[in-house]
Amino acid sequence: MTSTLPDNPPAPVQHEPGPPVPGVTLRLAAVTAGLILAVTVLLFGSVLVLGLTVPAVRSHIVTVLAITAFVHAALVLAVEVIVLGRRRELWQDIGITRPSRRLLHLLWQIPVAVVILLVVQGVALLLMGDNGSATDGVSEFGLGPAPAILLFIGAAVLTPLWEEIFFRGVLFAAVGRKWGMAWAVIGSAVIFCAVHGVPILLPYLFTMGVILALLRLFHRNIWGGLALHMTINVIASSAVLVALV
């Protein structure tokens, strides 16, 4: 009986592994943070210098700051888009993906988060003995409709967007990739809290940072945290505008 099998069967084809797809790294996070810092220092530093040297700017400082806050948020958002470029894997790595039905959980997550934050800040105020209001001393400054609209858009829409892209996107992904998710939650919350730099709000900001990071984990994207962040900033911005307008 003659065998039909070849004497020397062909060896399986070996495919050379391609180069690893780079995700968000600590280096990318550092570069992004440096550019954001540069934009912030340049923009608000210029306003400070003008406010100290130009009487017209000093007399309309609230209007100037409102416009500056809008421009700052827009510029930082543009910087983030430029740094991330068109690399789809980077956008996916920071949580900019297709929203899922899990976002329906926000119907209970946002109210619970707001209550937790109010309790944390209330306890902090009681312990620190501060009964003042965040809007005390600003009601005498008038703010026109156009600057007020720009301030609201900058504070309630653009700022939460760029902060979520950086803190719960770039920074969260970079730290998580290097040291794990637990460090990503704590690290992003600590830096988020420190960057805002308001001593009386530190417990509130740290708690908010942790909640936003947990939402990033739960929803597997930045949309849940962004929804909460926008909700909080809308409430805060509305209170400030009532005092300023």
Short mmCIF file of C-alpha atoms in Angstrom, two decimals:
data_model
loop_
_atom_site.label_atom_id
_atom_site.label_comp_id
_atom_site.label_asym_id
_atom_site.label_seq_id
_atom_site.Cartn_x
_atom_site.Cartn_y
_atom_site.Cartn_z
CA MET A 1 0.00 0.00 0.00
CA THR A 2 1.45 3.34 -1.07
CA SER A 3 1.09 6.33 1.28
CA THR A 4 -0.11 9.58 -0.24
CA LEU A 5 1.35 11.69 2.57
CA PRO A 6 4.38 13.79 1.61
CA ASP A 7 7.69 12.72 3.04
CA ASN A 8 8.45 16.20 4.38
CA PRO A 9 5.26 18.12 5.25
CA PRO A 10 5.67 21.90 5.00
CA ALA A 11 6.52 23.63 8.24
CA PRO A 12 3.85 25.98 9.62
CA VAL A 13 4.25 29.57 8.54
CA GLN A 14 5.80 31.70 11.26
CA HIS A 15 4.36 35.20 11.42
CA GLU A 16 6.68 37.79 12.84
CA PRO A 17 4.95 39.68 15.66
CA GLY A 18 4.31 43.30 14.76
CA PRO A 19 5.48 46.20 16.90
CA PRO A 20 3.45 46.58 20.11
CA VAL A 21 0.69 49.15 19.91
CA PRO A 22 1.67 51.92 22.34
CA GLY A 23 -1.04 53.07 24.73
CA VAL A 24 -1.09 56.09 26.96
CA THR A 25 2.23 56.26 28.81
CA LEU A 26 3.49 58.31 31.74
CA ARG A 27 5.62 60.26 29.28
CA LEU A 28 2.56 61.22 27.25
CA ALA A 29 0.74 62.20 30.45
CA ALA A 30 3.70 64.35 31.53
CA VAL A 31 3.89 66.08 28.14
CA THR A 32 0.17 66.78 28.21
CA ALA A 33 0.35 68.11 31.77
CA GLY A 34 3.30 70.34 30.84
CA LEU A 35 1.46 71.85 27.90
CA ILE A 36 -1.67 72.45 29.99
CA LEU A 37 0.45 74.14 32.65
CA ALA A 38 2.18 76.29 30.03
CA VAL A 39 -1.15 77.46 28.58
CA THR A 40 -2.48 78.21 32.07
CA VAL A 41 0.56 80.18 33.22
CA LEU A 42 0.85 82.11 29.96
CA LEU A 43 -2.83 83.04 29.78
CA PHE A 44 -3.58 83.89 33.39
CA GLY A 45 -0.10 85.34 33.89
CA SER A 46 -0.77 87.76 31.05
CA VAL A 47 -4.11 88.74 32.61
CA LEU A 48 -2.38 89.31 35.97
CA VAL A 49 0.26 91.55 34.41
CA LEU A 50 -2.34 93.50 32.45
CA GLY A 51 -4.52 93.84 35.53
CA LEU A 52 -1.64 95.31 37.50
CA THR A 53 -0.45 97.67 34.78
CA VAL A 54 -3.50 98.67 32.71
CA PRO A 55 -6.25 100.55 34.60
CA ALA A 56 -8.91 99.69 32.00
CA VAL A 57 -8.28 95.97 32.49
CA ARG A 58 -8.24 96.34 36.26
CA SER A 59 -11.59 98.14 36.27
CA HIS A 60 -13.20 95.32 34.25
CA ILE A 61 -11.28 92.45 35.83
CA VAL A 62 -14.33 90.22 36.38
CA THR A 63 -15.32 90.45 32.72
CA VAL A 64 -11.72 89.83 31.65
CA LEU A 65 -11.44 86.79 33.92
CA ALA A 66 -14.74 85.39 32.64
CA ILE A 67 -13.56 85.63 29.03
CA THR A 68 -10.13 84.28 30.00
CA ALA A 69 -11.69 81.23 31.69
CA PHE A 70 -13.55 80.41 28.47
CA VAL A 71 -10.47 80.89 26.29
CA HIS A 72 -8.34 78.81 28.68
CA ALA A 73 -10.74 75.86 28.60
CA ALA A 74 -10.99 76.01 24.80
CA LEU A 75 -7.20 76.19 24.36
CA VAL A 76 -6.52 73.30 26.76
CA LEU A 77 -9.10 71.17 24.97
CA ALA A 78 -7.39 71.99 21.67
CA VAL A 79 -3.99 71.03 23.15
CA GLU A 80 -5.36 67.64 24.23
CA VAL A 81 -6.79 66.96 20.78
CA ILE A 82 -3.47 67.87 19.15
CA VAL A 83 -1.43 65.70 21.56
CA LEU A 84 -3.66 62.66 21.09
CA GLY A 85 -3.89 63.24 17.34
CA ARG A 86 -5.75 60.75 15.19
CA ARG A 87 -4.46 57.59 16.86
CA ARG A 88 -7.59 55.60 17.59
CA GLU A 89 -5.87 53.37 20.15
CA LEU A 90 -5.04 56.40 22.31
CA TRP A 91 -8.63 57.66 22.28
CA GLN A 92 -9.87 54.22 23.23
CA ASP A 93 -7.24 53.92 25.95
CA ILE A 94 -8.43 57.12 27.65
CA GLY A 95 -12.06 56.00 27.57
CA ILE A 96 -13.46 57.84 24.57
CA THR A 97 -15.47 54.94 23.26
CA ARG A 98 -19.04 54.21 22.21
CA PRO A 99 -21.42 54.86 25.13
CA SER A 100 -23.19 51.79 26.47
CA ARG A 101 -26.49 51.14 28.24
CA ARG A 102 -24.59 51.10 31.52
CA LEU A 103 -24.93 54.89 31.44
CA LEU A 104 -28.53 54.39 32.60
CA HIS A 105 -27.02 53.76 36.05
CA LEU A 106 -26.29 57.50 36.16
CA LEU A 107 -29.96 57.98 37.05
CA TRP A 108 -29.06 56.87 40.58
CA GLN A 109 -25.30 57.41 40.57
CA ILE A 110 -25.44 61.19 40.04
CA PRO A 111 -27.95 61.90 42.87
CA VAL A 112 -26.02 59.62 45.27
CA ALA A 113 -22.71 61.27 44.32
CA VAL A 114 -24.12 64.79 44.82
CA VAL A 115 -25.45 63.86 48.26
CA ILE A 116 -22.11 62.34 49.26
CA LEU A 117 -20.24 65.44 48.13
CA LEU A 118 -22.62 67.77 49.98
CA VAL A 119 -22.20 65.73 53.18
CA VAL A 120 -18.39 65.70 52.85
CA GLN A 121 -18.22 69.45 52.28
CA GLY A 122 -20.73 70.14 55.06
CA VAL A 123 -18.66 68.14 57.55
CA ALA A 124 -15.49 69.87 56.37
CA LEU A 125 -17.04 73.30 56.89
CA LEU A 126 -18.24 72.35 60.37
CA LEU A 127 -14.80 71.09 61.37
CA MET A 128 -13.05 74.16 59.93
CA GLY A 129 -15.60 76.55 61.39
CA ASP A 130 -16.08 78.43 58.10
CA ASN A 131 -19.59 79.77 57.60
CA GLY A 132 -18.74 82.00 54.65
CA SER A 133 -20.12 81.67 51.16
CA ALA A 134 -18.07 81.08 48.03
CA THR A 135 -19.82 84.07 46.46
CA ASP A 136 -19.34 86.52 49.33
CA GLY A 137 -17.88 89.82 48.20
CA VAL A 138 -18.53 89.39 44.49
CA SER A 139 -22.12 90.57 44.19
CA GLU A 140 -20.98 94.18 43.63
CA PHE A 141 -19.25 93.24 40.36
CA GLY A 142 -21.45 93.45 37.30
CA LEU A 143 -21.05 90.96 34.48
CA GLY A 144 -22.59 91.52 31.06
CA PRO A 145 -24.69 88.88 29.28
CA ALA A 146 -22.03 87.90 26.72
CA PRO A 147 -19.18 87.36 29.25
CA ALA A 148 -21.66 85.55 31.53
CA ILE A 149 -22.58 83.13 28.73
CA LEU A 150 -18.91 82.54 27.91
CA LEU A 151 -18.12 81.94 31.58
CA PHE A 152 -20.97 79.44 31.88
CA ILE A 153 -19.95 77.53 28.74
CA GLY A 154 -16.32 77.48 29.83
CA ALA A 155 -17.01 76.39 33.40
CA ALA A 156 -19.96 74.05 32.89
CA VAL A 157 -19.09 72.41 29.55
CA LEU A 158 -15.52 72.90 28.33
CA THR A 159 -13.72 72.63 31.68
CA PRO A 160 -15.36 69.33 32.72
CA LEU A 161 -14.60 67.98 29.24
CA TRP A 162 -10.89 68.80 29.22
CA GLU A 163 -10.48 67.77 32.88
CA GLU A 164 -12.10 64.38 32.29
CA ILE A 165 -9.98 63.81 29.19
CA PHE A 166 -6.83 64.53 31.17
CA PHE A 167 -7.49 63.31 34.74
CA ARG A 168 -9.77 60.32 34.10
CA GLY A 169 -8.45 59.76 30.60
CA VAL A 170 -4.75 60.37 29.99
CA LEU A 171 -3.53 60.39 33.61
CA PHE A 172 -5.80 57.54 34.73
CA ALA A 173 -4.75 55.33 31.80
CA ALA A 174 -1.04 56.09 32.23
CA VAL A 175 -0.96 55.38 35.98
CA GLY A 176 -3.19 52.32 35.62
CA ARG A 177 -0.98 50.94 32.87
CA LYS A 178 2.12 51.37 35.04
CA TRP A 179 0.93 50.56 38.58
CA GLY A 180 -2.63 49.22 38.39
CA MET A 181 -6.17 50.50 38.76
CA ALA A 182 -6.07 51.12 42.53
CA TRP A 183 -3.21 53.57 42.08
CA ALA A 184 -4.98 55.08 39.08
CA VAL A 185 -8.03 55.89 41.21
CA ILE A 186 -6.07 57.32 44.15
CA GLY A 187 -3.37 59.03 42.07
CA SER A 188 -5.78 60.77 39.69
CA ALA A 189 -7.91 61.90 42.67
CA VAL A 190 -4.92 63.30 44.59
CA ILE A 191 -3.58 65.23 41.58
CA PHE A 192 -7.08 66.46 40.66
CA CYS A 193 -7.47 67.71 44.23
CA ALA A 194 -4.02 69.33 44.40
CA VAL A 195 -4.33 71.10 41.04
CA HIS A 196 -7.48 72.95 42.12
CA GLY A 197 -5.61 74.10 45.22
CA VAL A 198 -8.48 75.45 47.36
CA PRO A 199 -7.70 74.40 50.97
CA ILE A 200 -11.26 74.50 52.27
CA LEU A 201 -12.42 72.36 49.33
CA LEU A 202 -9.71 69.68 49.56
CA PRO A 203 -11.91 66.98 51.19
CA TYR A 204 -14.67 67.72 48.68
CA LEU A 205 -12.30 67.71 45.69
CA PHE A 206 -10.55 64.49 46.75
CA THR A 207 -13.90 62.74 47.24
CA MET A 208 -15.09 64.03 43.90
CA GLY A 209 -11.89 62.79 42.23
CA VAL A 210 -12.37 59.31 43.69
CA ILE A 211 -16.03 59.17 42.62
CA LEU A 212 -15.18 60.30 39.09
CA ALA A 213 -12.42 57.68 38.86
CA LEU A 214 -14.78 54.96 40.09
CA LEU A 215 -17.29 56.01 37.44
CA ARG A 216 -14.49 55.71 34.89
CA LEU A 217 -13.97 52.12 36.02
CA PHE A 218 -17.65 51.25 36.21
CA HIS A 219 -18.64 52.61 32.80
CA ARG A 220 -15.31 51.75 31.11
CA ASN A 221 -15.31 55.19 29.50
CA ILE A 222 -15.24 58.85 30.54
CA TRP A 223 -18.90 59.60 29.80
CA GLY A 224 -20.28 58.71 33.23
CA GLY A 225 -17.76 60.90 35.03
CA LEU A 226 -18.26 63.66 32.49
CA ALA A 227 -22.02 63.66 33.11
CA LEU A 228 -21.50 63.98 36.87
CA HIS A 229 -18.76 66.59 36.47
CA MET A 230 -20.94 68.72 34.18
CA THR A 231 -23.89 68.42 36.56
CA ILE A 232 -21.81 69.67 39.50
CA ASN A 233 -20.24 72.49 37.49
CA VAL A 234 -23.62 73.60 36.14
CA ILE A 235 -24.89 73.92 39.71
CA ALA A 236 -21.78 75.75 40.91
CA SER A 237 -21.59 78.03 37.85
CA SER A 238 -25.24 78.97 38.16
CA ALA A 239 -24.70 80.00 41.79
CA VAL A 240 -21.68 82.13 40.85
CA LEU A 241 -23.46 83.77 37.93
CA VAL A 242 -26.41 84.71 40.13
CA ALA A 243 -23.96 86.59 42.35
CA LEU A 244 -22.03 88.19 39.48
CA VAL A 245 -24.73 89.21 37.00
#
